[in-house]
Amino acid sequence: MGRVAVHPVVIVAFDGVQLLDVTGPAEVFAAANLHGARADARYEVRIVSPDGADVRTSSGVRIGVDGGPDSLPARPGTLVVPGRSDWRRAVADPALTGLVAGLVRRSRRVTSVCAGAFVLAETGVLDGRRAVTHWRLAAQLAAAYPRVRVEADPVFVQDGHVVTSAGVTSGIDLALSLVEADHGPAVAREVARELVVFMARPGGQSQYSARLTPREAGHPVLRTVMDAIGADPRLALDEVARDSGVSGRHLARLFRSETGMTPGRYLESVRLEAAQALLEAGEDPVDAVAEQSGFGSAETMRRVFQHSLGLAPTAYRARFRSTHTSPPSPASPPAPPAPPSGSPISTNG
């Protein structure tokens, strides 16, 4: 490489790996070097495979690697373990799990993208830790590795020096959050602008839209109720139940049996999404957003935001919009509006 690595980043690649799990974080670290990373903490990314050979990804694209285990620094700064949709084949590969286990012991910071959490779990580093993977795989991770404290919803979770992230694109969010931790929010914002992505989504942000849940509800009354709440999150549950011809108790039973959550939790999730969309796209004061999204008061909305996302509503608006909006100069056209929230944000990997 011609120079001494000041922050070595090791990304593990293997046959069947999800392409974006590898290239997404790599692009973020490379962009950070070009957009303000401190000279004494620049990233040097090395992609390695268990045998040092190039790999074929799940999409069929081949990735050239920098070498095998013998080519790595003694003390990597950051380890990134990507995943593959067939995680059982990954954890059954002793060369892969052996490589990752050795790197886990040597690396200052350990991370995974999507189904890479299964490989980390196989090494034991996730035992007793909070962890996340793609929402479709969360139950499988919990069943296969019961000592891992699996969380199904967040985009990424940090527990000590270990950070796990959800579906494929969340590897970019993860890498942006690491850049922010290493070099500050200004550099992370510049990287996000360069890559034309949102500033790292808060780790507690949901992986999927609550408003899409009615598609998976089997009972027609429940679908009607959920659609009504999605259309107007200001509705009260007793009002919706009455209009649907069921009691509040029966509605609660339907929610628990069909969705695994209470009516109140679903209503709060929809209101949170509505408030996020209003904060992202508009200029209304926080009090008005709280009223329009059904929270009723700014204080109630603040508590839900803090509990669910770890951010106050004002901080969420500033962080989300900092990705691609800034006060336009007189010579500059206004930034385009943020795209709407309300669809799944990641795919299996």
mmCIF file of C-alpha atoms in Angstrom:
data_model
loop_
_atom_site.group_PDB
_atom_site.id
_atom_site.type_symbol
_atom_site.label_atom_id
_atom_site.label_comp_id
_atom_site.label_asym_id
_atom_site.label_seq_id
_atom_site.Cartn_x
_atom_site.Cartn_y
_atom_site.Cartn_z
ATOM 1 C CA MET A 1 0.000 0.000 0.000
ATOM 2 C CA GLY A 2 3.019 2.298 0.295
ATOM 3 C CA ARG A 3 2.197 3.738 3.688
ATOM 4 C CA VAL A 4 1.477 2.726 7.262
ATOM 5 C CA ALA A 5 -2.221 2.302 8.018
ATOM 6 C CA VAL A 6 -3.377 4.678 10.728
ATOM 7 C CA HIS A 7 -6.861 3.167 11.036
ATOM 8 C CA PRO A 8 -6.936 -0.222 9.340
ATOM 9 C CA VAL A 9 -10.426 -1.351 8.339
ATOM 10 C CA VAL A 10 -10.791 -5.045 7.523
ATOM 11 C CA ILE A 11 -13.844 -6.148 5.555
ATOM 12 C CA VAL A 12 -14.309 -9.902 5.280
ATOM 13 C CA ALA A 13 -15.534 -11.241 1.931
ATOM 14 C CA PHE A 14 -16.589 -14.759 1.003
ATOM 15 C CA ASP A 15 -18.539 -16.562 -1.704
ATOM 16 C CA GLY A 16 -22.228 -15.700 -1.611
ATOM 17 C CA VAL A 17 -21.701 -12.483 0.343
ATOM 18 C CA GLN A 18 -24.142 -9.653 -0.269
ATOM 19 C CA LEU A 19 -22.354 -7.167 -2.534
ATOM 20 C CA LEU A 20 -23.581 -3.971 -0.882
ATOM 21 C CA ASP A 21 -22.672 -5.297 2.574
ATOM 22 C CA VAL A 22 -19.061 -5.053 1.397
ATOM 23 C CA THR A 23 -19.042 -2.071 -0.946
ATOM 24 C CA GLY A 24 -21.388 0.212 1.026
ATOM 25 C CA PRO A 25 -19.135 0.577 4.097
ATOM 26 C CA ALA A 26 -16.022 0.615 1.885
ATOM 27 C CA GLU A 27 -17.364 3.614 -0.060
ATOM 28 C CA VAL A 28 -18.177 5.478 3.141
ATOM 29 C CA PHE A 29 -14.674 5.024 4.559
ATOM 30 C CA ALA A 30 -13.059 5.961 1.247
ATOM 31 C CA ALA A 31 -15.210 9.088 0.983
ATOM 32 C CA ALA A 32 -14.302 10.067 4.551
ATOM 33 C CA ASN A 33 -10.631 10.114 3.565
ATOM 34 C CA LEU A 34 -11.471 12.607 0.811
ATOM 35 C CA HIS A 35 -13.776 14.794 2.865
ATOM 36 C CA GLY A 36 -12.101 15.786 6.085
ATOM 37 C CA ALA A 37 -10.861 12.708 7.920
ATOM 38 C CA ARG A 38 -7.953 13.707 10.147
ATOM 39 C CA ALA A 39 -4.534 12.884 8.724
ATOM 40 C CA ASP A 40 -3.643 10.862 11.815
ATOM 41 C CA ALA A 41 -6.779 8.715 11.608
ATOM 42 C CA ARG A 42 -7.402 8.095 7.925
ATOM 43 C CA TYR A 43 -8.928 4.781 6.960
ATOM 44 C CA GLU A 44 -7.077 2.093 5.074
ATOM 45 C CA VAL A 45 -9.612 -0.455 3.851
ATOM 46 C CA ARG A 46 -8.506 -4.013 3.167
ATOM 47 C CA ILE A 47 -10.930 -6.619 1.809
ATOM 48 C CA VAL A 48 -9.857 -10.148 2.679
ATOM 49 C CA SER A 49 -11.185 -13.651 2.145
ATOM 50 C CA PRO A 50 -10.424 -16.809 4.137
ATOM 51 C CA ASP A 51 -8.119 -18.215 1.438
ATOM 52 C CA GLY A 52 -6.986 -14.962 -0.158
ATOM 53 C CA ALA A 53 -8.872 -15.700 -3.385
ATOM 54 C CA ASP A 54 -11.372 -13.436 -5.114
ATOM 55 C CA VAL A 55 -15.025 -14.118 -4.290
ATOM 56 C CA ARG A 56 -18.306 -14.215 -6.180
ATOM 57 C CA THR A 57 -21.109 -12.285 -4.472
ATOM 58 C CA SER A 58 -24.780 -13.212 -4.250
ATOM 59 C CA SER A 59 -25.480 -11.012 -7.282
ATOM 60 C CA GLY A 60 -22.814 -12.770 -9.339
ATOM 61 C CA VAL A 61 -20.400 -9.825 -9.285
ATOM 62 C CA ARG A 62 -16.844 -10.840 -8.476
ATOM 63 C CA ILE A 63 -14.878 -8.921 -5.843
ATOM 64 C CA GLY A 64 -11.102 -8.768 -5.938
ATOM 65 C CA VAL A 65 -9.609 -9.058 -2.473
ATOM 66 C CA ASP A 66 -6.382 -7.717 -0.997
ATOM 67 C CA GLY A 67 -5.296 -11.052 0.370
ATOM 68 C CA GLY A 68 -5.940 -13.587 3.093
ATOM 69 C CA PRO A 69 -5.380 -13.739 6.846
ATOM 70 C CA ASP A 70 -1.599 -13.426 6.536
ATOM 71 C CA SER A 71 -1.917 -10.020 4.833
ATOM 72 C CA LEU A 72 -3.678 -8.341 7.761
ATOM 73 C CA PRO A 73 -2.330 -5.868 10.325
ATOM 74 C CA ALA A 74 -1.785 -7.154 13.826
ATOM 75 C CA ARG A 75 -4.341 -4.775 15.331
ATOM 76 C CA PRO A 76 -7.197 -3.753 12.989
ATOM 77 C CA GLY A 77 -9.053 -0.615 13.989
ATOM 78 C CA THR A 78 -12.414 -1.752 12.649
ATOM 79 C CA LEU A 79 -13.654 -5.157 11.551
ATOM 80 C CA VAL A 80 -16.685 -5.343 9.227
ATOM 81 C CA VAL A 81 -18.383 -8.732 8.826
ATOM 82 C CA PRO A 82 -20.959 -8.761 6.019
ATOM 83 C CA GLY A 83 -23.592 -11.432 5.504
ATOM 84 C CA ARG A 84 -25.262 -13.728 3.024
ATOM 85 C CA SER A 85 -28.937 -14.642 2.850
ATOM 86 C CA ASP A 86 -28.148 -18.330 3.470
ATOM 87 C CA TRP A 87 -26.506 -17.665 6.808
ATOM 88 C CA ARG A 88 -26.350 -21.375 7.695
ATOM 89 C CA ARG A 89 -23.789 -21.979 4.955
ATOM 90 C CA ALA A 90 -21.738 -19.058 6.255
ATOM 91 C CA VAL A 91 -21.600 -20.263 9.864
ATOM 92 C CA ALA A 92 -20.881 -23.828 8.691
ATOM 93 C CA ASP A 93 -17.686 -22.684 6.943
ATOM 94 C CA PRO A 94 -14.830 -23.265 9.432
ATOM 95 C CA ALA A 95 -12.362 -21.216 7.399
ATOM 96 C CA LEU A 96 -14.683 -18.210 7.506
ATOM 97 C CA THR A 97 -15.649 -18.491 11.152
ATOM 98 C CA GLY A 98 -12.040 -19.147 12.131
ATOM 99 C CA LEU A 99 -10.872 -16.035 10.289
ATOM 100 C CA VAL A 100 -13.595 -13.901 11.878
ATOM 101 C CA ALA A 101 -12.972 -15.319 15.372
ATOM 102 C CA GLY A 102 -9.295 -14.427 15.124
ATOM 103 C CA LEU A 103 -10.080 -10.930 13.876
ATOM 104 C CA VAL A 104 -12.656 -10.384 16.636
ATOM 105 C CA ARG A 105 -9.968 -11.003 19.242
ATOM 106 C CA ARG A 106 -7.547 -8.570 17.570
ATOM 107 C CA SER A 107 -9.823 -5.730 16.452
ATOM 108 C CA ARG A 108 -10.515 -2.619 18.468
ATOM 109 C CA ARG A 109 -14.023 -2.296 17.039
ATOM 110 C CA VAL A 110 -16.163 -5.158 15.712
ATOM 111 C CA THR A 111 -19.153 -4.642 13.410
ATOM 112 C CA SER A 112 -21.522 -6.643 11.241
ATOM 113 C CA VAL A 113 -23.940 -5.891 8.422
ATOM 114 C CA CYS A 114 -27.241 -7.760 8.124
ATOM 115 C CA ALA A 115 -26.740 -11.547 8.331
ATOM 116 C CA GLY A 116 -23.106 -10.976 9.276
ATOM 117 C CA ALA A 117 -24.493 -10.994 12.830
ATOM 118 C CA PHE A 118 -24.841 -14.782 12.557
ATOM 119 C CA VAL A 119 -21.129 -15.132 11.842
ATOM 120 C CA LEU A 120 -20.301 -12.910 14.807
ATOM 121 C CA ALA A 121 -22.703 -14.900 16.987
ATOM 122 C CA GLU A 122 -20.949 -18.108 15.970
ATOM 123 C CA THR A 123 -17.703 -16.725 17.418
ATOM 124 C CA GLY A 124 -19.389 -16.022 20.769
ATOM 125 C CA VAL A 125 -18.672 -12.283 20.768
ATOM 126 C CA LEU A 126 -22.396 -11.488 20.825
ATOM 127 C CA ASP A 127 -23.151 -13.633 23.882
ATOM 128 C CA GLY A 128 -24.893 -11.439 26.436
ATOM 129 C CA ARG A 129 -24.878 -8.458 24.062
ATOM 130 C CA ARG A 130 -27.684 -6.599 22.347
ATOM 131 C CA ALA A 131 -27.608 -7.225 18.604
ATOM 132 C CA VAL A 132 -29.672 -6.701 15.484
ATOM 133 C CA THR A 133 -29.936 -8.217 12.032
ATOM 134 C CA HIS A 134 -32.412 -7.921 9.173
ATOM 135 C CA TRP A 135 -35.918 -7.922 10.631
ATOM 136 C CA ARG A 136 -36.847 -11.054 8.664
ATOM 137 C CA LEU A 137 -33.942 -12.919 10.279
ATOM 138 C CA ALA A 138 -34.294 -11.668 13.853
ATOM 139 C CA ALA A 139 -36.306 -14.649 15.072
ATOM 140 C CA GLN A 140 -33.828 -17.040 13.448
ATOM 141 C CA LEU A 141 -30.895 -15.300 15.137
ATOM 142 C CA ALA A 142 -32.631 -15.489 18.514
ATOM 143 C CA ALA A 143 -33.461 -19.171 18.050
ATOM 144 C CA ALA A 144 -30.029 -20.188 16.798
ATOM 145 C CA TYR A 145 -28.105 -18.160 19.391
ATOM 146 C CA PRO A 146 -30.258 -17.828 22.536
ATOM 147 C CA ARG A 147 -27.490 -16.087 24.487
ATOM 148 C CA VAL A 148 -27.670 -13.105 22.131
ATOM 149 C CA ARG A 149 -30.114 -10.351 23.144
ATOM 150 C CA VAL A 150 -31.698 -9.908 19.729
ATOM 151 C CA GLU A 151 -33.622 -6.729 18.926
ATOM 152 C CA ALA A 152 -35.820 -6.952 15.852
ATOM 153 C CA ASP A 153 -36.435 -3.291 15.091
ATOM 154 C CA PRO A 154 -33.415 -0.909 15.213
ATOM 155 C CA VAL A 155 -31.278 0.022 12.210
ATOM 156 C CA PHE A 156 -28.129 -0.609 14.226
ATOM 157 C CA VAL A 157 -27.201 -1.376 17.830
ATOM 158 C CA GLN A 158 -23.982 -0.712 19.721
ATOM 159 C CA ASP A 159 -23.050 -2.725 22.790
ATOM 160 C CA GLY A 160 -19.559 -1.926 23.986
ATOM 161 C CA HIS A 161 -17.086 -2.168 21.128
ATOM 162 C CA VAL A 162 -19.465 -4.317 19.054
ATOM 163 C CA VAL A 163 -21.915 -2.742 16.594
ATOM 164 C CA THR A 164 -24.417 -4.772 14.574
ATOM 165 C CA SER A 165 -26.652 -3.426 11.817
ATOM 166 C CA ALA A 166 -29.799 -4.485 10.001
ATOM 167 C CA GLY A 167 -30.493 -5.004 6.293
ATOM 168 C CA VAL A 168 -28.059 -4.324 3.483
ATOM 169 C CA THR A 169 -28.304 -0.540 3.137
ATOM 170 C CA SER A 170 -27.973 -0.104 6.893
ATOM 171 C CA GLY A 171 -24.283 -0.925 6.454
ATOM 172 C CA ILE A 172 -23.980 2.592 5.038
ATOM 173 C CA ASP A 173 -25.763 4.010 8.102
ATOM 174 C CA LEU A 174 -23.445 1.989 10.315
ATOM 175 C CA ALA A 175 -20.314 3.214 8.544
ATOM 176 C CA LEU A 176 -21.518 6.835 8.640
ATOM 177 C CA SER A 177 -22.064 6.532 12.391
ATOM 178 C CA LEU A 178 -18.506 5.196 12.791
ATOM 179 C CA VAL A 179 -17.122 8.094 10.745
ATOM 180 C CA GLU A 180 -19.084 10.483 12.933
ATOM 181 C CA ALA A 181 -17.673 8.857 16.077
ATOM 182 C CA ASP A 182 -14.117 8.990 14.694
ATOM 183 C CA HIS A 183 -14.109 12.380 12.969
ATOM 184 C CA GLY A 184 -17.192 14.284 14.062
ATOM 185 C CA PRO A 185 -20.585 15.081 12.507
ATOM 186 C CA ALA A 186 -19.256 17.618 10.000
ATOM 187 C CA VAL A 187 -17.162 14.988 8.204
ATOM 188 C CA ALA A 188 -20.037 12.484 8.318
ATOM 189 C CA ARG A 189 -22.357 15.080 6.769
ATOM 190 C CA GLU A 190 -19.882 15.736 3.967
ATOM 191 C CA VAL A 191 -19.610 12.021 3.265
ATOM 192 C CA ALA A 192 -23.409 11.692 3.226
ATOM 193 C CA ARG A 193 -23.681 14.586 0.789
ATOM 194 C CA GLU A 194 -20.992 13.102 -1.432
ATOM 195 C CA LEU A 195 -22.750 9.733 -1.539
ATOM 196 C CA VAL A 196 -26.188 11.362 -1.835
ATOM 197 C CA VAL A 197 -27.591 9.495 1.149
ATOM 198 C CA PHE A 198 -29.267 10.584 4.350
ATOM 199 C CA MET A 199 -27.102 11.406 7.332
ATOM 200 C CA ALA A 200 -26.860 8.212 9.378
ATOM 201 C CA ARG A 201 -30.338 7.237 10.465
ATOM 202 C CA PRO A 202 -30.612 7.101 14.254
ATOM 203 C CA GLY A 203 -29.784 3.604 15.403
ATOM 204 C CA GLY A 204 -33.167 3.217 17.074
ATOM 205 C CA GLN A 205 -35.128 4.057 13.940
ATOM 206 C CA SER A 206 -37.414 1.268 12.823
ATOM 207 C CA GLN A 207 -36.307 -0.978 9.961
ATOM 208 C CA TYR A 208 -39.768 -1.072 8.459
ATOM 209 C CA SER A 209 -42.943 0.959 8.256
ATOM 210 C CA ALA A 210 -45.723 0.314 10.745
ATOM 211 C CA ARG A 211 -48.192 1.508 8.113
ATOM 212 C CA LEU A 212 -47.360 -1.501 5.946
ATOM 213 C CA THR A 213 -48.293 -3.951 8.703
ATOM 214 C CA PRO A 214 -52.002 -4.114 7.698
ATOM 215 C CA ARG A 215 -50.922 -6.023 4.584
ATOM 216 C CA GLU A 216 -49.860 -8.859 6.870
ATOM 217 C CA ALA A 217 -52.956 -8.774 9.102
ATOM 218 C CA GLY A 218 -55.389 -11.556 8.299
ATOM 219 C CA HIS A 219 -58.531 -10.368 10.102
ATOM 220 C CA PRO A 220 -60.624 -7.912 8.054
ATOM 221 C CA VAL A 221 -61.655 -5.879 11.113
ATOM 222 C CA LEU A 222 -58.031 -5.477 12.139
ATOM 223 C CA ARG A 223 -57.007 -4.380 8.635
ATOM 224 C CA THR A 224 -59.809 -1.801 8.666
ATOM 225 C CA VAL A 225 -58.720 -0.460 12.047
ATOM 226 C CA MET A 226 -55.058 -0.294 11.071
ATOM 227 C CA ASP A 227 -55.859 1.415 7.785
ATOM 228 C CA ALA A 228 -57.980 3.996 9.623
ATOM 229 C CA ILE A 229 -55.175 4.714 12.096
ATOM 230 C CA GLY A 230 -52.647 4.940 9.280
ATOM 231 C CA ALA A 231 -54.832 7.448 7.462
ATOM 232 C CA ASP A 232 -55.363 9.597 10.569
ATOM 233 C CA PRO A 233 -53.069 8.925 13.549
ATOM 234 C CA ARG A 234 -55.029 11.486 15.593
ATOM 235 C CA LEU A 235 -57.863 8.986 16.030
ATOM 236 C CA ALA A 236 -58.501 7.528 19.489
ATOM 237 C CA LEU A 237 -58.524 3.758 19.865
ATOM 238 C CA ASP A 238 -61.934 3.590 21.516
ATOM 239 C CA GLU A 239 -63.371 5.647 18.666
ATOM 240 C CA VAL A 240 -61.839 3.350 16.033
ATOM 241 C CA ALA A 241 -63.040 0.240 17.881
ATOM 242 C CA ARG A 242 -66.566 1.602 18.169
ATOM 243 C CA ASP A 243 -66.704 2.522 14.480
ATOM 244 C CA SER A 244 -65.514 -1.000 13.623
ATOM 245 C CA GLY A 245 -68.186 -2.643 15.748
ATOM 246 C CA VAL A 246 -65.850 -4.358 18.219
ATOM 247 C CA SER A 247 -65.033 -3.800 21.861
ATOM 248 C CA GLY A 248 -61.697 -2.416 22.998
ATOM 249 C CA ARG A 249 -60.936 -5.765 24.646
ATOM 250 C CA HIS A 250 -61.653 -7.713 21.470
ATOM 251 C CA LEU A 251 -59.564 -5.281 19.454
ATOM 252 C CA ALA A 252 -56.645 -5.805 21.845
ATOM 253 C CA ARG A 253 -56.953 -9.597 21.399
ATOM 254 C CA LEU A 254 -56.927 -9.197 17.617
ATOM 255 C CA PHE A 255 -53.807 -7.030 17.748
ATOM 256 C CA ARG A 256 -51.938 -9.442 19.996
ATOM 257 C CA SER A 257 -52.827 -12.527 17.972
ATOM 258 C CA GLU A 258 -52.217 -10.967 14.530
ATOM 259 C CA THR A 259 -49.313 -8.591 15.140
ATOM 260 C CA GLY A 260 -47.798 -9.469 18.504
ATOM 261 C CA MET A 261 -48.236 -5.893 19.714
ATOM 262 C CA THR A 262 -50.872 -3.957 21.613
ATOM 263 C CA PRO A 263 -53.176 -1.441 19.897
ATOM 264 C CA GLY A 264 -51.477 1.331 21.838
ATOM 265 C CA ARG A 265 -48.039 0.289 20.632
ATOM 266 C CA TYR A 266 -49.196 0.208 17.027
ATOM 267 C CA LEU A 267 -50.845 3.628 17.342
ATOM 268 C CA GLU A 268 -47.663 5.056 18.866
ATOM 269 C CA SER A 269 -45.585 3.604 16.012
ATOM 270 C CA VAL A 270 -47.846 5.180 13.387
ATOM 271 C CA ARG A 271 -47.795 8.521 15.193
ATOM 272 C CA LEU A 272 -44.019 8.367 15.409
ATOM 273 C CA GLU A 273 -43.755 7.747 11.656
ATOM 274 C CA ALA A 274 -46.177 10.589 10.939
ATOM 275 C CA ALA A 275 -44.178 12.962 13.113
ATOM 276 C CA GLN A 276 -40.907 11.924 11.469
ATOM 277 C CA ALA A 277 -42.346 12.614 8.007
ATOM 278 C CA LEU A 278 -43.613 16.041 9.096
ATOM 279 C CA LEU A 279 -40.280 16.964 10.676
ATOM 280 C CA GLU A 280 -38.355 15.779 7.635
ATOM 281 C CA ALA A 281 -40.387 17.559 4.991
ATOM 282 C CA GLY A 282 -41.864 20.650 6.635
ATOM 283 C CA GLU A 283 -41.152 23.740 8.677
ATOM 284 C CA ASP A 284 -44.037 23.518 11.168
ATOM 285 C CA PRO A 285 -43.088 24.089 14.817
ATOM 286 C CA VAL A 286 -42.759 21.057 17.065
ATOM 287 C CA ASP A 287 -46.059 21.855 18.839
ATOM 288 C CA ALA A 288 -47.898 21.788 15.500
ATOM 289 C CA VAL A 289 -46.203 18.543 14.459
ATOM 290 C CA ALA A 290 -47.231 16.945 17.767
ATOM 291 C CA GLU A 291 -50.835 17.964 17.176
ATOM 292 C CA GLN A 292 -50.947 16.851 13.532
ATOM 293 C CA SER A 293 -49.357 13.475 14.264
ATOM 294 C CA GLY A 294 -51.713 12.673 17.124
ATOM 295 C CA PHE A 295 -49.388 13.050 20.107
ATOM 296 C CA GLY A 296 -51.332 16.030 21.361
ATOM 297 C CA SER A 297 -48.423 17.718 23.101
ATOM 298 C CA ALA A 298 -44.788 18.398 22.306
ATOM 299 C CA GLU A 299 -43.732 16.845 25.613
ATOM 300 C CA THR A 300 -45.490 13.555 24.870
ATOM 301 C CA MET A 301 -43.901 13.472 21.423
ATOM 302 C CA ARG A 302 -40.481 14.274 22.882
ATOM 303 C CA ARG A 303 -40.708 11.345 25.321
ATOM 304 C CA VAL A 304 -41.630 8.903 22.530
ATOM 305 C CA PHE A 305 -38.843 10.170 20.269
ATOM 306 C CA GLN A 306 -36.295 9.942 23.069
ATOM 307 C CA HIS A 307 -37.370 6.425 24.019
ATOM 308 C CA SER A 308 -37.650 5.074 20.457
ATOM 309 C CA LEU A 309 -34.877 6.934 18.624
ATOM 310 C CA GLY A 310 -32.641 8.340 21.348
ATOM 311 C CA LEU A 311 -33.164 11.829 19.908
ATOM 312 C CA ALA A 312 -35.424 14.776 20.654
ATOM 313 C CA PRO A 313 -37.718 15.857 17.771
ATOM 314 C CA THR A 314 -35.664 18.995 17.119
ATOM 315 C CA ALA A 315 -32.447 16.963 17.015
ATOM 316 C CA TYR A 316 -34.080 14.444 14.686
ATOM 317 C CA ARG A 317 -35.118 17.197 12.278
ATOM 318 C CA ALA A 318 -31.637 18.753 12.312
ATOM 319 C CA ARG A 319 -29.867 15.450 11.841
ATOM 320 C CA PHE A 320 -32.132 14.101 9.138
ATOM 321 C CA ARG A 321 -32.195 17.277 7.086
ATOM 322 C CA SER A 322 -28.446 17.837 7.439
ATOM 323 C CA THR A 323 -27.929 15.008 4.983
ATOM 324 C CA HIS A 324 -28.738 16.976 1.886
ATOM 325 C CA THR A 325 -30.183 20.311 2.898
ATOM 326 C CA SER A 326 -28.481 23.443 4.053
ATOM 327 C CA PRO A 327 -29.474 27.101 3.975
ATOM 328 C CA PRO A 328 -29.241 27.967 0.269
ATOM 329 C CA SER A 329 -27.076 30.852 -0.795
ATOM 330 C CA PRO A 330 -28.700 33.557 -2.944
ATOM 331 C CA ALA A 331 -27.043 32.009 -6.001
ATOM 332 C CA SER A 332 -28.124 28.458 -5.177
ATOM 333 C CA PRO A 333 -31.507 26.859 -5.840
ATOM 334 C CA PRO A 334 -33.308 25.412 -2.819
ATOM 335 C CA ALA A 335 -32.531 21.805 -1.963
ATOM 336 C CA PRO A 336 -35.082 19.239 -3.143
ATOM 337 C CA PRO A 337 -37.575 17.958 -0.565
ATOM 338 C CA ALA A 338 -36.803 14.790 1.341
ATOM 339 C CA PRO A 339 -38.450 11.657 -0.058
ATOM 340 C CA PRO A 340 -41.429 10.403 1.921
ATOM 341 C CA SER A 341 -41.064 7.929 4.748
ATOM 342 C CA GLY A 342 -43.226 4.844 4.757
ATOM 343 C CA SER A 343 -41.638 1.890 3.033
ATOM 344 C CA PRO A 344 -39.229 -0.843 4.024
ATOM 345 C CA ILE A 345 -35.708 0.500 4.205
ATOM 346 C CA SER A 346 -33.638 -2.575 3.717
ATOM 347 C CA THR A 347 -33.570 -5.945 2.052
ATOM 348 C CA ASN A 348 -32.447 -9.331 3.175
ATOM 349 C CA GLY A 349 -28.731 -10.029 3.224
#
